XYZ file of C-alpha atoms in Angstrom:
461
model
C 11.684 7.036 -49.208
C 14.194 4.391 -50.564
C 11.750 2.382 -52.321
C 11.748 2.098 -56.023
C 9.563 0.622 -58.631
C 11.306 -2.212 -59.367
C 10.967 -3.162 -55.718
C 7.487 -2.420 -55.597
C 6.757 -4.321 -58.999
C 9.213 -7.098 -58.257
C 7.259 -8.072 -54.493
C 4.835 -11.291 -55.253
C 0.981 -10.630 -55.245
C 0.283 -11.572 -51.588
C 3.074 -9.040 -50.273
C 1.304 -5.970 -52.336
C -2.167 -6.626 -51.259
C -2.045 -4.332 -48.423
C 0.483 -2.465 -49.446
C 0.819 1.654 -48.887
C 0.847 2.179 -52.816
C -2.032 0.207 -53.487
C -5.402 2.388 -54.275
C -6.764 4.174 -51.083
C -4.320 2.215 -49.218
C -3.189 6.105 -48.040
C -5.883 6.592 -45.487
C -4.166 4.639 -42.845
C -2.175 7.875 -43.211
C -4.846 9.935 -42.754
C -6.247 8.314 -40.139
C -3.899 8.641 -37.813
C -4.646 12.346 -37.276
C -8.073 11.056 -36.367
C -6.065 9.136 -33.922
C -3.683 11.251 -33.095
C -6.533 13.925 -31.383
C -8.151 10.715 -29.788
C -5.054 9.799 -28.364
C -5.052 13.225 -26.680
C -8.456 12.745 -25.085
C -7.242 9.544 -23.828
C -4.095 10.781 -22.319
C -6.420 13.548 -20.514
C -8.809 10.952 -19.481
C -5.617 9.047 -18.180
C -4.083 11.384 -15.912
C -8.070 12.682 -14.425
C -8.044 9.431 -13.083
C -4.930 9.400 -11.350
C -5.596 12.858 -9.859
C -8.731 11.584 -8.704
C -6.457 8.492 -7.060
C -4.037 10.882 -6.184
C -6.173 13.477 -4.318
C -8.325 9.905 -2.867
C -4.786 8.599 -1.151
C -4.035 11.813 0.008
C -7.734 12.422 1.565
C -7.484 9.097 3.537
C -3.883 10.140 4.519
C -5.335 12.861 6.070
C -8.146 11.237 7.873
C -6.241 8.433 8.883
C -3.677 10.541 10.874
C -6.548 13.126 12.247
C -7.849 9.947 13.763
C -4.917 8.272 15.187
C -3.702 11.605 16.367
C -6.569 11.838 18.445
C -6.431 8.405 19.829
C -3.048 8.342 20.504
C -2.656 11.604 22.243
C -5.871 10.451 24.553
C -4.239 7.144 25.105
C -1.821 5.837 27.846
C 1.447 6.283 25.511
C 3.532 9.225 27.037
C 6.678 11.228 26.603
C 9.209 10.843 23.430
C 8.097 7.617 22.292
C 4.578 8.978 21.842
C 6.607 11.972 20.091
C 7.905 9.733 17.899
C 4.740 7.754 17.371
C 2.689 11.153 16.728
C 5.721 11.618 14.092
C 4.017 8.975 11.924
C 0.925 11.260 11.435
C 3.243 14.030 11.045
C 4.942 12.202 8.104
C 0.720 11.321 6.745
C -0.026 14.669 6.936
C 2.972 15.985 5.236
C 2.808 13.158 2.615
C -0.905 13.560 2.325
C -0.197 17.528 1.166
C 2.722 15.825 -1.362
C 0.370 13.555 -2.955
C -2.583 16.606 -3.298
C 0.559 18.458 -5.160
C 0.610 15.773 -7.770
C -3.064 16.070 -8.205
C -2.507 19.633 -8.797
C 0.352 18.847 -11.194
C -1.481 16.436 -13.052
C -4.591 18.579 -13.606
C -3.320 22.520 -13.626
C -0.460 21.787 -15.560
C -0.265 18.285 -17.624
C -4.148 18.233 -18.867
C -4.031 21.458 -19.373
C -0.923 20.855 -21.521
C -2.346 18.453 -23.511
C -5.164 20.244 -24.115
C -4.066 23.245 -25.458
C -1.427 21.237 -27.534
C -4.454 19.224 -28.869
C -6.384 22.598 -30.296
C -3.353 23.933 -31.715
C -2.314 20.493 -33.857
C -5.964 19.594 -34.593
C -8.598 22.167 -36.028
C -12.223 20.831 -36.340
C -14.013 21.567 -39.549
C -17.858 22.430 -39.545
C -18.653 19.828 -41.425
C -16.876 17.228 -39.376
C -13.521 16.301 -39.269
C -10.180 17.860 -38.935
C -8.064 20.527 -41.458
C -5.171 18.492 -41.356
C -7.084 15.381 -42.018
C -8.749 16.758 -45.135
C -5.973 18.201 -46.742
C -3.975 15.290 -46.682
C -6.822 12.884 -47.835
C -6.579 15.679 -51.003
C -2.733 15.533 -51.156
C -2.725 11.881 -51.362
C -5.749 11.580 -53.769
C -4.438 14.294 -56.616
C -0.880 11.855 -56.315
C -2.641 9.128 -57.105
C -5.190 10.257 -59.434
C -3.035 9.900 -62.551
C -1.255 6.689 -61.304
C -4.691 4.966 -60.838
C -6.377 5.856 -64.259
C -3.433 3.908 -65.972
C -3.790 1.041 -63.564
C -7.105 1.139 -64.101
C -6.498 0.711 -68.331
C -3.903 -1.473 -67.850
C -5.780 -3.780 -66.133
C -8.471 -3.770 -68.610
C -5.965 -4.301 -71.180
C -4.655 -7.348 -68.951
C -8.369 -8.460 -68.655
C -8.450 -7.864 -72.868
C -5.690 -10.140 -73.567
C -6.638 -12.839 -71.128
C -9.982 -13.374 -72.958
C -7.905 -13.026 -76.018
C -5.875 -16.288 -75.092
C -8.458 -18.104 -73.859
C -10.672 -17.933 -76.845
C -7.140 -18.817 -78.980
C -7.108 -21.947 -76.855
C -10.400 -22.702 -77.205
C -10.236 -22.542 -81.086
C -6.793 -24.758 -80.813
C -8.451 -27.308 -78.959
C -11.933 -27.107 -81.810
C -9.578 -27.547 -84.452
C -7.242 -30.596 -82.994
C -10.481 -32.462 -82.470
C -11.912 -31.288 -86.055
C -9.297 -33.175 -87.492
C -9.683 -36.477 -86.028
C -13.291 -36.780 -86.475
C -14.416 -38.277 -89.965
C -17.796 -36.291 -89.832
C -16.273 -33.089 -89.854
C -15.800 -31.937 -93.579
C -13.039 -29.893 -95.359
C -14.596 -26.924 -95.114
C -14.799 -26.775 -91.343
C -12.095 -27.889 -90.967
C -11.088 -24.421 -92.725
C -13.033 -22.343 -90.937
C -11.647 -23.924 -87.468
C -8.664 -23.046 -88.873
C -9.121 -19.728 -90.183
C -10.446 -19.522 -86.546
C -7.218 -19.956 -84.580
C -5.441 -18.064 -87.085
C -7.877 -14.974 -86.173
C -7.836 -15.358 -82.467
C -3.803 -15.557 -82.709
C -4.252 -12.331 -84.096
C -6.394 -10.704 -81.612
C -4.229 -11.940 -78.760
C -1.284 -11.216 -79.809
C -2.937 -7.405 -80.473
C -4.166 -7.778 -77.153
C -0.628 -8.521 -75.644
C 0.581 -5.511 -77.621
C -1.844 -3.203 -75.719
C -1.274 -5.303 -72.381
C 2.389 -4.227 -72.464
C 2.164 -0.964 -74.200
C -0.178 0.123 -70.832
C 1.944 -1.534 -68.730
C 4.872 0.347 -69.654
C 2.961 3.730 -69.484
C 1.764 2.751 -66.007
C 5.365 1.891 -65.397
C 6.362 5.369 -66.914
C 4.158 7.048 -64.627
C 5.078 4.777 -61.514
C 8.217 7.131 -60.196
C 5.924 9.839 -60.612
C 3.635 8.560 -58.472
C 5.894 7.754 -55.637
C 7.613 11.113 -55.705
C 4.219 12.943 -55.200
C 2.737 9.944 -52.333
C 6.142 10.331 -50.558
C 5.545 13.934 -50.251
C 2.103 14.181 -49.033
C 3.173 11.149 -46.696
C 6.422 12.972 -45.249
C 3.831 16.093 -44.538
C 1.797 13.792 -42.459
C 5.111 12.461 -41.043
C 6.379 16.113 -39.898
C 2.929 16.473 -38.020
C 3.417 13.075 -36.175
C 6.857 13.913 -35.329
C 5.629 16.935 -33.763
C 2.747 14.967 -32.024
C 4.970 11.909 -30.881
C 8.056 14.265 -29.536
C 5.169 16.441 -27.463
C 3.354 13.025 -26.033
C 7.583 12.002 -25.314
C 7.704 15.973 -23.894
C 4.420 15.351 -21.810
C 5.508 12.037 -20.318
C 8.432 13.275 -19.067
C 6.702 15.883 -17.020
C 3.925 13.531 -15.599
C 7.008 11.179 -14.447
C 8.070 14.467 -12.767
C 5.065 15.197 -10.744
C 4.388 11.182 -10.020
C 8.234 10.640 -9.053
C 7.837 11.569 -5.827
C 11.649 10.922 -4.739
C 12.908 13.583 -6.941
C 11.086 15.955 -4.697
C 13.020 17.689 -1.928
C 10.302 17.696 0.620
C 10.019 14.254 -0.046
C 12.745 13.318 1.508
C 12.799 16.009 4.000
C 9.727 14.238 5.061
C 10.971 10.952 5.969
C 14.354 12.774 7.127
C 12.077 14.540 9.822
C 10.240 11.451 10.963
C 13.592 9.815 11.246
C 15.466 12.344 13.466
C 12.187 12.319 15.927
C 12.111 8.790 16.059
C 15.942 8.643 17.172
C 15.007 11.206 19.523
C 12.878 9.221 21.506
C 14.885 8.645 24.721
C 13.636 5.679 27.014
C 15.552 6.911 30.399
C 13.898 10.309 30.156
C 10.163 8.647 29.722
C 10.904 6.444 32.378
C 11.527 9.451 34.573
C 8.626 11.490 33.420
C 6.407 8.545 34.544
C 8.165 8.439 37.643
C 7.549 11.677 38.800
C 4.273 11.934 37.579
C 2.886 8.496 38.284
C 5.321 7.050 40.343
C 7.495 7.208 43.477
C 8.864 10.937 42.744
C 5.376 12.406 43.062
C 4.934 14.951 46.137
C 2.678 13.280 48.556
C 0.942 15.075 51.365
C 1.312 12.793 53.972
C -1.467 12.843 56.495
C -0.794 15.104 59.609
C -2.875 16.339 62.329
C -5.121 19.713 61.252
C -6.774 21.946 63.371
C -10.713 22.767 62.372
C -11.150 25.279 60.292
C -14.670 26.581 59.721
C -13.637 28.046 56.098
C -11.796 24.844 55.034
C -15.231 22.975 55.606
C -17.201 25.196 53.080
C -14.328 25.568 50.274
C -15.189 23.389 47.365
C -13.301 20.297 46.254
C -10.507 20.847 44.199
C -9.420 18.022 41.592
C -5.923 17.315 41.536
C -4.409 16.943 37.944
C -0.570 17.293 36.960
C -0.411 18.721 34.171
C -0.521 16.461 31.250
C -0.901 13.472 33.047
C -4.189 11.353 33.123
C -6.910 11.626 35.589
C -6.584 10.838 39.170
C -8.498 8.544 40.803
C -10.599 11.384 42.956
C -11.388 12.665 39.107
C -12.144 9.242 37.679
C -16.269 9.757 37.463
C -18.167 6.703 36.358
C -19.684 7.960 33.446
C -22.544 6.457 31.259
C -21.007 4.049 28.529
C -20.282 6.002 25.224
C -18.868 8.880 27.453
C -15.048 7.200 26.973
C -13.528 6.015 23.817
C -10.801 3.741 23.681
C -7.759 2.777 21.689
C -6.805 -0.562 21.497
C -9.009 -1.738 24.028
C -7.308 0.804 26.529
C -10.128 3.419 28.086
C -8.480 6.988 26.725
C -9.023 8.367 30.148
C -8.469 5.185 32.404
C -7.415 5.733 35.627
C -4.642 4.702 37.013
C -5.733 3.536 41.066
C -3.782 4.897 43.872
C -5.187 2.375 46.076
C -3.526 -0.134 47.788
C -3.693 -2.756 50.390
C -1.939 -5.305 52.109
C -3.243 -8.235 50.133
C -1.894 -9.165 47.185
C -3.804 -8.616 43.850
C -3.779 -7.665 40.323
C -4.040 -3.723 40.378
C -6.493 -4.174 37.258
C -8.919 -4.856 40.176
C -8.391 -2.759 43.054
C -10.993 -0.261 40.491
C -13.025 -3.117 40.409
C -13.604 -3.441 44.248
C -13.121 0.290 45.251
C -14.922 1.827 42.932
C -11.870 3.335 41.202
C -12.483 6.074 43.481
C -11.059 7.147 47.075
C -8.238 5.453 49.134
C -9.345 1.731 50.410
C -8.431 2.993 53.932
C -11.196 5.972 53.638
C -14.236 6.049 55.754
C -17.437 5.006 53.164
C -19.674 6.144 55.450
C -20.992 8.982 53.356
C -22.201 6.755 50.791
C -25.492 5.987 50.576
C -26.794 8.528 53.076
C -30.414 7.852 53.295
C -30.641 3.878 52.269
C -31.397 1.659 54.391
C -29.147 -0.393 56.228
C -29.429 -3.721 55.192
C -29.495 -2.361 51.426
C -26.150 -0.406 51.892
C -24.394 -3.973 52.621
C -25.076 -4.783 49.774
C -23.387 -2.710 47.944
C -19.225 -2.665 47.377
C -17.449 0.107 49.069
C -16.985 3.085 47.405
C -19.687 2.374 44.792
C -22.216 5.901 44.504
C -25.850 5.196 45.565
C -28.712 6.219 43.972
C -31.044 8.688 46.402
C -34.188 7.020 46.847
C -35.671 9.786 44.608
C -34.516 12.799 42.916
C -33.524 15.313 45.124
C -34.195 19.376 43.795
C -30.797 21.426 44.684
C -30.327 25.364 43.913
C -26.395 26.114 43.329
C -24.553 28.662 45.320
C -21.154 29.035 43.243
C -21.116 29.399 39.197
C -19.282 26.297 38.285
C -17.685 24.995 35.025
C -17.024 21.541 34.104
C -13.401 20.575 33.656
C -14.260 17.088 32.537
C -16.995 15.681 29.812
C -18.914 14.200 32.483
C -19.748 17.669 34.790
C -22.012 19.728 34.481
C -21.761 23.191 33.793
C -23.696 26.043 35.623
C -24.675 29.498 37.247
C -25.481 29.989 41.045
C -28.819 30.627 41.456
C -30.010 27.467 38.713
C -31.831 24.566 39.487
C -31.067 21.220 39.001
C -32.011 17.604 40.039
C -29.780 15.732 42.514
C -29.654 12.123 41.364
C -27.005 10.641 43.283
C -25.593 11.098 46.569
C -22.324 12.247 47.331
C -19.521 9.755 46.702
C -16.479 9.732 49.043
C -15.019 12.127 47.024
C -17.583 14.730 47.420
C -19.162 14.444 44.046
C -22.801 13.959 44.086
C -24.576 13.074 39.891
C -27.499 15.184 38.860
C -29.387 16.008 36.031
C -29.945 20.014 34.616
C -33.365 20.743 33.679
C -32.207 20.483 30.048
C -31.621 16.693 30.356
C -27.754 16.309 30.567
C -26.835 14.336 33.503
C -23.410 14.656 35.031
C -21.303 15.248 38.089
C -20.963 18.383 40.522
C -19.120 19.034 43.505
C -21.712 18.355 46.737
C -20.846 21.889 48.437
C -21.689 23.984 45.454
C -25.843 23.441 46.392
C -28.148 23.333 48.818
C -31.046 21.674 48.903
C -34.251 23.619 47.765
């Protein structure tokens, strides 16, 4: 400390008030240990939260690409673009595991810094309080002990000579006016004089003692400030030790939250970036066009002998791999049974059909059905209705059997899709629907589920 006495003495009144030196002006000091381990638990407190934010982003990260995964790989996208689309949830995922690292930064290593920094600076007391806390408030009070018994005289010597001059004015003032009033005789007017003489006396003993404690208060005053300033540089080599670990502690949260100083970080976004380059329009464009388009292989009708064995062979359902349903495997299904993105049915078929008049292809589905070939005979709907209700219905529309019909299956048979059923030859199940022009007929198992079967695989019971 730089600061001397004749500093300290010189400063006016108002600047001292507050002043370190001042009596018990020292526990500021002390209470910043009290602060100091409160600071800790705040700093802990800080970075919970932000874990919990942390591990929050990263949880909704996670959900948010499990979701659009699912509803983009169900969806009508296709080839590298949808690649590169997917790549997005990739980068989620990947970023969502990043952000869940921080957490675990922030909590397995940072709190737990803190905290075991806090019980090694800081050691509670049984009666309350901290060690470090308790033996400065001692340091500081055994300083100042000395100092503030000759303030405390000194000031009672100031108080002493004060009075002292007061009462000497007083008696001045008695006198001056004894002297020009006629009633006041000769004697009192030696007695008011004798008076001031005696109270000039005391004051100016007074002032003798006023300085004569000043000066020993003044003696003692370097004193003083040597012993403060050591008991106050203790307390400053524990905050440097607290402030250069909270500067230490910092440095390592900006570490775990600076997420572009992490290698995977950027091999992340480096990923997503090379996939979406790689997204190559020609080669989607052909994919579609030999899977949906003019490059598909077509059996082209052509004369066929009968063949007893053909006739009692099951329908197969023609898929291409990876490619969405066919129209001949596009069921109408209950609503609920599809989900959509973006408005777009996740397994909408894509109609086959086509006709010489002209007309959106959004309704050829619409009017056939969205089953069968418009040039098909639909003569095997609605087997058992009568005639003039069957014209009432659109082609290629299922009928409903005047009444469930009991069926026993011949052939075990095992859903592909959501909406067929499942089940064993030999079970028993409840034929609601005739068969559609695709051989499909809708029934119900005995356990409730409703769905479609191929018509062949029964018999009637």
């Amino acid at each position: 400390m730089s600061v001397t006495y004749d500093e300290c003495a010189g400063a006016g009144a108002d600047d001292t008030m507050d002043s370190f030196w001042e009596v018990g002006n020292y526990k500021r000091a002390v209470k910043r240990f009290d602060d100091g381990h409160r600071l800790c638990n705040d700093l802990m407190g800080c970075l919970q939260e932000r874990a919990k934010i942390e591990k929050a982003y990263g949880d909704q990260l996670t959900g948010w690409s499990k979701r659009w995964r699912q509803l983009i790989e169900k969806g009508p996208q296709y080839g590298s673009v949808e690649r590169a689309w997917l790549g997005v949830m990739t980068e989620a995922e990947k970023v969502s595991e990043l952000h869940q690292e921080v957490k675990n930064g922030l909590m397995n290593e940072d709190v737990e810094k803190v905290k075991n920094w806090q019980k090694e600076a800081y050691h509670k007391q049984m009666i309350g309080g901290f060690k470090e806390a308790k033996e400065a408030d001692e340091g500081f009070k055994k300083a100042q002990k000395p100092w503030a018994k000759k303030l405390k005289e000194m000031e009672a010597a100031k108080k002493t000579y004060h009075l002292a001059c007061k009462e000497e004015k007083m008696a001045a003032t008695r006198e001056a006016h004894g002297k020009t009033e006629a009633s006041v005789t000769t004697d009192q007017q030696k007695k008011l004089h004798e008076k001031v003489d005696k109270c000039k006396h005391d004051t100016q003993k007074a002032k003798e003692k006023y300085e004569k404690s000043l000066d020993e208060l003044g003696k003692c005053t370097p004193q003083y400030m040597e012993s403060m300033e050591q008991v106050f540089d203790q307390c400053q080599q524990h905050e440097v030790k607290r402030l250069a670990f909270l500067k230490e502690a910092l440095l390592d949260i900006k570490r775990h939250l600076n997420l572009t100083e992490n290698q995977s970080y950027a091999t992340v976004y480096r990923e997503l970036e090379r996939t979406i380059l790689g997204a190559n329009t020609q080669e989607d464009l052909k994919w579609f066009s030999n899977n949906h388009g003019p490059e598909m292989h077509m059996n082209w009708p052509a004369f066929e002998e009968y063949n007893p064995d053909a006739a009692n062979a099951p329908p197969k359902k023609k898929k291409p791999d990876g490619a969405p349903p066919t129209p001949s495997t596009d069921h109408v299904a209950p609503p609920g049974d599809r989900s959509s993105v973006s408005s777009y049915d996740k397994n909408q078929a894509y109609s086959t059909e086509w006709s010489d008049d002209e007309q959106p292809a959004g309704n050829l589905d619409n009017e056939n059905g969205g089953n069968g070939n418009s040039f098909e005979d639909d003569s095997s709907a609605g087997k058992g209705v009568p005639a003039g209700v069957l014209a009432a219905v659109p082609a290629g529309v299922p009928v409903a059997a005047p009444a469930g019909v009991r069926v026993r299956a011949l052939y075990d048979y095992d859903g592909q899709e959501q909406d067929e059923l499942t089940f064993q030859a030999g079970d028993e199940l409840t034929k609601t629907e005739d068969e559609d022009d695709q051989g499909w007929c809708r029934g119900r198992l005995d356990t409730g589920k409703e769905g479609l079967y191929p018509a062949n695989y029964v018999e009637p019971i």
